[in-house]
PDB file of C-alpha atoms in Angstrom:
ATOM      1  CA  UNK J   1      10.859  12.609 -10.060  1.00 94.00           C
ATOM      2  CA  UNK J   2      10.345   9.604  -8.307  1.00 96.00           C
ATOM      3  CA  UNK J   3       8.975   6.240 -10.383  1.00 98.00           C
ATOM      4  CA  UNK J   4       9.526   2.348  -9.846  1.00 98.00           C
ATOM      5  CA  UNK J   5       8.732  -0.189 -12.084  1.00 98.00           C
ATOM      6  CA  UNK J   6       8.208  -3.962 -11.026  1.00 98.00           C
ATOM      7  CA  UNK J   7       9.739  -7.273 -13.392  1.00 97.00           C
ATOM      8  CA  UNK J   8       8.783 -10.659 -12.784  1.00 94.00           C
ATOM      9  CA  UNK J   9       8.416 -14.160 -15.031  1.00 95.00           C
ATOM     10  CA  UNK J  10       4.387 -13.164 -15.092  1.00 92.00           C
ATOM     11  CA  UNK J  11       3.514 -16.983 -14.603  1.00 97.00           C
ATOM     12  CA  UNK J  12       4.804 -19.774 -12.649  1.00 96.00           C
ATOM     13  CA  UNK J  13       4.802 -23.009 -10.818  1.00 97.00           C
ATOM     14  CA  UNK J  14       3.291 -24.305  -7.895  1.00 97.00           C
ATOM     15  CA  UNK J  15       6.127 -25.191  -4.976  1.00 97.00           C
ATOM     16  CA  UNK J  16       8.668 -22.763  -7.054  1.00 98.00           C
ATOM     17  CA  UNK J  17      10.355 -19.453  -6.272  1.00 98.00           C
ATOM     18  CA  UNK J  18       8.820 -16.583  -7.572  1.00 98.00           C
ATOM     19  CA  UNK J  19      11.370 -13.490  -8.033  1.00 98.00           C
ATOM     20  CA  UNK J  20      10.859 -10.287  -8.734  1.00 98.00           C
ATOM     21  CA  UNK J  21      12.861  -7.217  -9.482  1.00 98.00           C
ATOM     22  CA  UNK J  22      12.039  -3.243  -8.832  1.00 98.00           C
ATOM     23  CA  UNK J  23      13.995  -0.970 -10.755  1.00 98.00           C
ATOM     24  CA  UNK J  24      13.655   2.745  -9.719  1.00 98.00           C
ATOM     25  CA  UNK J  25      14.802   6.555  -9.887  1.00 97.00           C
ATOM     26  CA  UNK J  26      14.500   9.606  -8.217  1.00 96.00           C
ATOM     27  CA  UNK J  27      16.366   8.687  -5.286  1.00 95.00           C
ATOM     28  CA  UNK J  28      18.751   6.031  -3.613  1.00 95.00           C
ATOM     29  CA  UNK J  29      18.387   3.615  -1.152  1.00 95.00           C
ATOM     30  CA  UNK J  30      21.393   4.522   0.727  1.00 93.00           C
ATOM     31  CA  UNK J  31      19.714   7.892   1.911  1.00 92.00           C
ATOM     32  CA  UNK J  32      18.861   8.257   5.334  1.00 94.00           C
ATOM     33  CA  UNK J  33      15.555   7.626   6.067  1.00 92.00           C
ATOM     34  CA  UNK J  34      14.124   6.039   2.561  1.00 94.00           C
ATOM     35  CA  UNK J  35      12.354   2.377   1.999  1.00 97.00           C
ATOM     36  CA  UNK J  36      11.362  -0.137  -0.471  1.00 98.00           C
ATOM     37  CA  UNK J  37       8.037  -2.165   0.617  1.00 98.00           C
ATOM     38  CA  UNK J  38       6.563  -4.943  -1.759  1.00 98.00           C
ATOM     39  CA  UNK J  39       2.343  -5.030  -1.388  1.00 98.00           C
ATOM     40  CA  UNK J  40       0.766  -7.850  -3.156  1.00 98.00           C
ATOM     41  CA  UNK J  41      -3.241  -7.764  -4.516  1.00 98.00           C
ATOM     42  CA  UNK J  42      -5.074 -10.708  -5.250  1.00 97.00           C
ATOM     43  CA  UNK J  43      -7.373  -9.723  -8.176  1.00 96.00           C
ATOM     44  CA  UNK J  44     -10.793  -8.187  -6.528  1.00 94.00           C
ATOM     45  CA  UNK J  45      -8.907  -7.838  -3.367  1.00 96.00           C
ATOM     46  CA  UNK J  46      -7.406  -6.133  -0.460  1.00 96.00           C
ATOM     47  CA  UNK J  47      -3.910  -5.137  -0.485  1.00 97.00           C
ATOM     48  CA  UNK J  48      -1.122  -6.900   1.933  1.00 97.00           C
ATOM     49  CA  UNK J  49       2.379  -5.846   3.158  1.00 97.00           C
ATOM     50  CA  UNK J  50       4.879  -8.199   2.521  1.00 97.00           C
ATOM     51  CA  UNK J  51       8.427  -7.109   3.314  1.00 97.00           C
ATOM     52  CA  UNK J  52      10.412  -3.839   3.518  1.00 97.00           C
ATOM     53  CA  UNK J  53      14.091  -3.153   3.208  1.00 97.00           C
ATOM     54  CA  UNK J  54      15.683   0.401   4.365  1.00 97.00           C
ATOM     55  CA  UNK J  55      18.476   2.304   3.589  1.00 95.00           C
ATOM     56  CA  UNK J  56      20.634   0.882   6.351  1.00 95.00           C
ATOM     57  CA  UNK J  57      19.992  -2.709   5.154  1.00 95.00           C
ATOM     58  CA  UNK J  58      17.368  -3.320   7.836  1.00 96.00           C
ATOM     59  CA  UNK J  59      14.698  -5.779   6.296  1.00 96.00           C
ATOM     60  CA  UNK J  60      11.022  -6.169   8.192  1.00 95.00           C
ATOM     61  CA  UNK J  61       8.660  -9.159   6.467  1.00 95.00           C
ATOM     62  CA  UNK J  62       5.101  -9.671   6.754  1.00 95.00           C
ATOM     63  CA  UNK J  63       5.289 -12.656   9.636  1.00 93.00           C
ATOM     64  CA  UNK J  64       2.233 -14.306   8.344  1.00 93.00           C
ATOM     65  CA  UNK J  65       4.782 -15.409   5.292  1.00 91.00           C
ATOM     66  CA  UNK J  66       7.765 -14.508   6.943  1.00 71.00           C
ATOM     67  CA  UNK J  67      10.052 -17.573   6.436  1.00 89.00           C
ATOM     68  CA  UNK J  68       9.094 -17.622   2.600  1.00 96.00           C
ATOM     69  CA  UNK J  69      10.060 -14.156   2.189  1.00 97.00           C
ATOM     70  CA  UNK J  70      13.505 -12.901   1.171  1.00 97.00           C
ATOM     71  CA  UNK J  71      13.929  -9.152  -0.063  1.00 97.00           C
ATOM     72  CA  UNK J  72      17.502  -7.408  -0.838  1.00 97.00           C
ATOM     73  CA  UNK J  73      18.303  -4.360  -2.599  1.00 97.00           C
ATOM     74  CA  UNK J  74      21.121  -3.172  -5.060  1.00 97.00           C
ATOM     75  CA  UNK J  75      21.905   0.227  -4.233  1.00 95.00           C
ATOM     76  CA  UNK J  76      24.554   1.182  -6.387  1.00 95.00           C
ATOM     77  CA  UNK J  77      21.970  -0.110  -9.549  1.00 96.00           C
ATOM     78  CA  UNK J  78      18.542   1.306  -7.961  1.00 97.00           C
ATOM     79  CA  UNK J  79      17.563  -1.985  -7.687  1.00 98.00           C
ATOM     80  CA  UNK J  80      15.360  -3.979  -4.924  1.00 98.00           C
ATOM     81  CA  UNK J  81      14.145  -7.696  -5.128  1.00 98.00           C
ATOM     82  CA  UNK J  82      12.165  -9.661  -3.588  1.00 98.00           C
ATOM     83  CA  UNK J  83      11.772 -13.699  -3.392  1.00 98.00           C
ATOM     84  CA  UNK J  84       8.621 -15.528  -2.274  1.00 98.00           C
ATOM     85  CA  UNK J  85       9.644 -19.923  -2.101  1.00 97.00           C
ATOM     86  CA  UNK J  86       7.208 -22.415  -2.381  1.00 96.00           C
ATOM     87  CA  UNK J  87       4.361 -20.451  -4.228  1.00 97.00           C
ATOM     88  CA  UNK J  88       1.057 -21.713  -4.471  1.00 96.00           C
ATOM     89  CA  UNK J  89      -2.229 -20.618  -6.218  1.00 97.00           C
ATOM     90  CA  UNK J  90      -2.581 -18.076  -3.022  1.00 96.00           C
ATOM     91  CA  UNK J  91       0.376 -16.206  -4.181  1.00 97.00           C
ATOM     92  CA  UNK J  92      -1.445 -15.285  -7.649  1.00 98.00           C
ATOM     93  CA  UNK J  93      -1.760 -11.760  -7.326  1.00 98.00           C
ATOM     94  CA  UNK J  94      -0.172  -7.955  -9.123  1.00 98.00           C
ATOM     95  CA  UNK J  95       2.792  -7.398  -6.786  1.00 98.00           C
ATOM     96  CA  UNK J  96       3.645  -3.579  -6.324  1.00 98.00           C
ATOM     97  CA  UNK J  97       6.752  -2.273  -5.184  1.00 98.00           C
ATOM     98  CA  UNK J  98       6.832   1.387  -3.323  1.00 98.00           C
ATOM     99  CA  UNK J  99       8.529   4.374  -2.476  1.00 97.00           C
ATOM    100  CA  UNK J 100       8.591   4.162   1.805  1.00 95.00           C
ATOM    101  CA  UNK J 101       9.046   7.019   3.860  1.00 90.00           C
ATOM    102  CA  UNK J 102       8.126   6.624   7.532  1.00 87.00           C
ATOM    103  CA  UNK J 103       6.344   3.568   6.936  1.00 90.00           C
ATOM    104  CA  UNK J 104       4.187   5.160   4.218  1.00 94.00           C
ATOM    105  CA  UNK J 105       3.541   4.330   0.397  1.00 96.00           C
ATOM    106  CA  UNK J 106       3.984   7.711  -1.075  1.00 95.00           C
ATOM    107  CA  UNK J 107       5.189   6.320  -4.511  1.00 97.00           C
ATOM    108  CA  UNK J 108       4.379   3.415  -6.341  1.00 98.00           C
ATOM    109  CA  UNK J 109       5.357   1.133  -9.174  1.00 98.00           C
ATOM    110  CA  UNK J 110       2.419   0.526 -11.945  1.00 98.00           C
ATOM    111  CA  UNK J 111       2.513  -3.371 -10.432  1.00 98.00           C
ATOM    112  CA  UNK J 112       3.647  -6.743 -12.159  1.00 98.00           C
ATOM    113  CA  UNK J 113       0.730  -9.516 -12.147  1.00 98.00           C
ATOM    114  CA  UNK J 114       1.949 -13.047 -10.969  1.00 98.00           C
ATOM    115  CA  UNK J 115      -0.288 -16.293 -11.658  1.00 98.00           C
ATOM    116  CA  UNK J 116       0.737 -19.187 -10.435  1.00 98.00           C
ATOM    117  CA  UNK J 117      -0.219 -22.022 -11.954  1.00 96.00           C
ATOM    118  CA  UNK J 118       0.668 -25.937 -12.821  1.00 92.00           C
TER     119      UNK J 118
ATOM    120  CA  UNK H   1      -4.325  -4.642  14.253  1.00 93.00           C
ATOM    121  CA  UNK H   2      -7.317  -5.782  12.249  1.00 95.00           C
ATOM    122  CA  UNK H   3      -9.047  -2.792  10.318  1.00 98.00           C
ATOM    123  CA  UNK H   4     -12.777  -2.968   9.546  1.00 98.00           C
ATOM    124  CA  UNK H   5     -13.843  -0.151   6.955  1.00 98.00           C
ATOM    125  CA  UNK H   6     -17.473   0.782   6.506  1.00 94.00           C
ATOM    126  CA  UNK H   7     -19.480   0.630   4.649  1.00 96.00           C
ATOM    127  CA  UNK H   8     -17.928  -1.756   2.288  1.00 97.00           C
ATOM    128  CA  UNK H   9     -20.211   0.106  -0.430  1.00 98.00           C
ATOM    129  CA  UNK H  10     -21.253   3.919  -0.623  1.00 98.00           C
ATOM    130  CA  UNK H  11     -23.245   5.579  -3.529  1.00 98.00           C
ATOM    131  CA  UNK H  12     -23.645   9.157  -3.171  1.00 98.00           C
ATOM    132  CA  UNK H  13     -24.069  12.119  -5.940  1.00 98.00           C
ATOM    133  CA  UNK H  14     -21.912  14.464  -7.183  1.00 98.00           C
ATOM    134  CA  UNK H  15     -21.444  17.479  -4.453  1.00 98.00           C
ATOM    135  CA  UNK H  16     -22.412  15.333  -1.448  1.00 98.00           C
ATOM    136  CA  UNK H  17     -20.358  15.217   1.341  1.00 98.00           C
ATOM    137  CA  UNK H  18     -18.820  11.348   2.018  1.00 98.00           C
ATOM    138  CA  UNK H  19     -17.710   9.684   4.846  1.00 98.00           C
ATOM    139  CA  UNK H  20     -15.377   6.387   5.404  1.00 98.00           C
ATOM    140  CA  UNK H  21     -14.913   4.408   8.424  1.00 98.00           C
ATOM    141  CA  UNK H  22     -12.262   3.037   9.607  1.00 98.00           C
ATOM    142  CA  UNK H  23     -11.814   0.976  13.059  1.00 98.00           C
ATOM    143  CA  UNK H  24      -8.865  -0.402  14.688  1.00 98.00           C
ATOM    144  CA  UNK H  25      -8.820  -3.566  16.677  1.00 97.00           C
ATOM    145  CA  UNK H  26      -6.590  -2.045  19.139  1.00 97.00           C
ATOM    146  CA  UNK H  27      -5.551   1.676  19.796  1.00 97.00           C
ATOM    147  CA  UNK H  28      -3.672   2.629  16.578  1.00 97.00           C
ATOM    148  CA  UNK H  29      -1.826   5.910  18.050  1.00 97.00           C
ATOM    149  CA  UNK H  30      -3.019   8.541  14.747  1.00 97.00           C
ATOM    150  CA  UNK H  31      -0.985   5.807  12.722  1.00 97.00           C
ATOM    151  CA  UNK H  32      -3.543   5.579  10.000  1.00 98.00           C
ATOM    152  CA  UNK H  33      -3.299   6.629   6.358  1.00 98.00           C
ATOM    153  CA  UNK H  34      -5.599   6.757   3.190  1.00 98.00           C
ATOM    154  CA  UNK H  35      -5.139   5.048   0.590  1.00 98.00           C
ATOM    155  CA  UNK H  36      -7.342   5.704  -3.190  1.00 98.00           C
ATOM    156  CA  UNK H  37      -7.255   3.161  -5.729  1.00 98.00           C
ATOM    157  CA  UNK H  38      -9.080   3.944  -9.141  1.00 98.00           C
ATOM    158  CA  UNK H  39     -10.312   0.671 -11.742  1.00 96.00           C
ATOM    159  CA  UNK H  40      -6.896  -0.909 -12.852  1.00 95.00           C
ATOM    160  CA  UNK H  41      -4.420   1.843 -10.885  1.00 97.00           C
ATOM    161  CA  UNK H  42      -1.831   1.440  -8.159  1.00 98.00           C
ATOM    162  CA  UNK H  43      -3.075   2.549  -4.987  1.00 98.00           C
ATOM    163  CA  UNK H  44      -2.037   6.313  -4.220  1.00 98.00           C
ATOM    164  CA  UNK H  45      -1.611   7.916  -0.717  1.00 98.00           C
ATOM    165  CA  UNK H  46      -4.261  10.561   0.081  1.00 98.00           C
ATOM    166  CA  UNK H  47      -4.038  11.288   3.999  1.00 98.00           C
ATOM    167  CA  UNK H  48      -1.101  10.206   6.531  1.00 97.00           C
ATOM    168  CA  UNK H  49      -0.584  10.533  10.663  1.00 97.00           C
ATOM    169  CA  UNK H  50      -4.492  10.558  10.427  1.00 98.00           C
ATOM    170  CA  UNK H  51      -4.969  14.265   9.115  1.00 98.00           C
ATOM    171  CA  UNK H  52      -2.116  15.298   7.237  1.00 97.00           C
ATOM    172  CA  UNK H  53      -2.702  15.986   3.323  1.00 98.00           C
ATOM    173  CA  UNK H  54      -0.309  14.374   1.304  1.00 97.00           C
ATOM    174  CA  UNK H  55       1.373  16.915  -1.255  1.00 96.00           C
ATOM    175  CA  UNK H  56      -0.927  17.136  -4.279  1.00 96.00           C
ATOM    176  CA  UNK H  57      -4.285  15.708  -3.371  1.00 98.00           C
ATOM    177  CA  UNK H  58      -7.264  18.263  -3.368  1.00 98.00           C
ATOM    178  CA  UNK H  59      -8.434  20.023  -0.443  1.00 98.00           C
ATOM    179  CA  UNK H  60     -11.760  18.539  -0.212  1.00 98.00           C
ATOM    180  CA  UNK H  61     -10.026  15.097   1.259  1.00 98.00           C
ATOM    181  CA  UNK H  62      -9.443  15.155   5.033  1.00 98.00           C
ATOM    182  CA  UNK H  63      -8.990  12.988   7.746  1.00 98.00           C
ATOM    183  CA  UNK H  64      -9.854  12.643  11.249  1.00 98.00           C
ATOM    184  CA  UNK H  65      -9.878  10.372  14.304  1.00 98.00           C
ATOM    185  CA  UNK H  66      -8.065   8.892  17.351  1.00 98.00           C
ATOM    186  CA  UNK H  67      -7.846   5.648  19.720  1.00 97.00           C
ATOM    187  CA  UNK H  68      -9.573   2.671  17.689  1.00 98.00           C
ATOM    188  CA  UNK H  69     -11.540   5.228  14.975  1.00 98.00           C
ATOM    189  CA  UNK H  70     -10.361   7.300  12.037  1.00 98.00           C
ATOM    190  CA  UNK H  71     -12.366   8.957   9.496  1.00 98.00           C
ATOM    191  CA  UNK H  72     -11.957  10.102   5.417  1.00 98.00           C
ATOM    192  CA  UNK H  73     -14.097  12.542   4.419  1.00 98.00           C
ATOM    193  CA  UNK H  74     -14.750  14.006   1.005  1.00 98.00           C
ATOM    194  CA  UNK H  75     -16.336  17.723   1.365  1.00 98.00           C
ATOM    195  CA  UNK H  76     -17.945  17.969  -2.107  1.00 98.00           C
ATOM    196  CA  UNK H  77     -17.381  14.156  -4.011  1.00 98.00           C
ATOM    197  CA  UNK H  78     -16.160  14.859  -7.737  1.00 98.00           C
ATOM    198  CA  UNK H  79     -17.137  12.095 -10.218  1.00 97.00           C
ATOM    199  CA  UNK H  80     -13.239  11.704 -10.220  1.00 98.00           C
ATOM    200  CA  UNK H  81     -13.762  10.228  -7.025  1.00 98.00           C
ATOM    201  CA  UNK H  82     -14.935   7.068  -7.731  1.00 98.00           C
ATOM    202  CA  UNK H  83     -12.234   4.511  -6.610  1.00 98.00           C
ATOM    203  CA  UNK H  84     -12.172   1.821  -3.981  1.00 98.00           C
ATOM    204  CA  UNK H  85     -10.567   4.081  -0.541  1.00 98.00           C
ATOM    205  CA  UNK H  86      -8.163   1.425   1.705  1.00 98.00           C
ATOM    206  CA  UNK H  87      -7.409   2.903   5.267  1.00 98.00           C
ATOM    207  CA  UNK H  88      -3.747   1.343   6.284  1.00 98.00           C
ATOM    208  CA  UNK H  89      -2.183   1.460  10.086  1.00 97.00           C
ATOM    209  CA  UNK H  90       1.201   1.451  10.821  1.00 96.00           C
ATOM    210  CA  UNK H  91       1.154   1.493  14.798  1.00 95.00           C
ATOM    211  CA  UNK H  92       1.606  -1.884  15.548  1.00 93.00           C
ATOM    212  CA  UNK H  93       2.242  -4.297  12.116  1.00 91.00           C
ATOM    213  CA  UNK H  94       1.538  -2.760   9.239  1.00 95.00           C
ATOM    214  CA  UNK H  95      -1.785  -3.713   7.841  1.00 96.00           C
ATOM    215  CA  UNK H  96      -4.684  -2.294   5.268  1.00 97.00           C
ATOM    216  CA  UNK H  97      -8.209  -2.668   5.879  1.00 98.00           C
ATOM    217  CA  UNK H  98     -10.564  -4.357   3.495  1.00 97.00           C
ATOM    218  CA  UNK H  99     -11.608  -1.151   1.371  1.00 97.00           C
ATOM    219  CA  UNK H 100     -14.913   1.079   0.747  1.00 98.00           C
ATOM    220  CA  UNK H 101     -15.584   0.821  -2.927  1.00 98.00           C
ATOM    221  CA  UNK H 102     -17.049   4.498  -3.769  1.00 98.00           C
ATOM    222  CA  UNK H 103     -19.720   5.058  -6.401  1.00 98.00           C
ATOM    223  CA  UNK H 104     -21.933   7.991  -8.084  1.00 97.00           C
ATOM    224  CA  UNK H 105     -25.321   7.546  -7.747  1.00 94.00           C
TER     225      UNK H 105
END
């Protein structure tokens, strides 16, 4: 059974780093073939891709935030991450984390809200 | 690729049969999936590579379409329906549309 959960500090700072962690089971990230993507929601709103990471190590970021975005993965702790620099108000929002096979969502995490805020 | 869903609201009853719109800004190659989001839920894949069912989602979901224009349709809508439906393209980018919030009249 596949599940992920998301961690995060729930509230932050304007201009700081916002980290986040997805812990999961069910399967590994060094199998051929599997994905971690991070999708962010503003409250009300649409969804947008931010950043994958595969199994090989390959990493693929949203280019709209591309240079802010860092993700990385722990694969011997089921473990993914992702790092957003320089947050601002924009970047309030529940960030999910998800299962990615082929370039599709097929799991995801229950979602971690962010607010950022001075 | 931009995606614009219509409508952006649809009330129907209990039985009818519902359909979403979704249209590419450029040709998206039957790279389009479903997406169904219920009130204060994670998003949850219904439909991928345009028609296929994902494992567990009813029979009365199906997709359609090619080129720019894809298609959800829901044969007989159940009140368990009601959710806001994202399409999502993964041709060129990777990129959701704006949503069609689904209600019961």
């Amino acid at each position: 059974q596949v599940t992920l959960k998301e961690s995060g500090p729930g509230i932050l700072q304007p201009s700081h780093t916002l980290s986040l962690t997805c812990s999961f089971s069910g399967f590994s990230l060094s199998t051929y073939g599997m994905g971690v993507s991070w999708i962010r929601q503003p409250s009300g709103k649409g969804l947008e891709w931010l950043a994958s990471i595969w199994w090989n190590g390959n990493t693929y970021n949203n280019p709209s935030l591309k240079s802010r975005l860092t993700v990385s993965k722990d694969t011997s702790n089921n473990q993914a991450f992702l790092k957003v620099t320089s947050v601002d108000t924009a970047d309030t929002a529940t960030y999910y984390c998800a299962h990615t096979f082929y370039n599709n969502y097929d799991y995801w995490g229950q979602g971690v809200m962010v607010t950022v805020s001075s | 690729i931009q995606l614009t869903q219509s409508p952006s609201l649809l009330s129907a009853s209990v039985g009818d049969r519902v359909t979403l719109s979704c249209k590419g800004s450029q040709n998206i190659n039957n790279y389009l999936a479903w997406y169904q989001q219920k009130l204060g839920e994670a998003p949850k894949l219904l439909i991928y590579n345009t028609n296929s069912l994902q494992t567990g989602i009813p029979s009365r979901f199906s997709g359609s379409g090619s080129g720019t224009d894809y298609t959800l349709t829901i044969s007989s809508l159940q009140p368990e329906d009601v959710a806001t439906y994202f399409c999502y393209q993964y041709n060129n980018g990777l990129t959701f549309g704006s949503g069609t919030k689904l209600e019961i009249k």
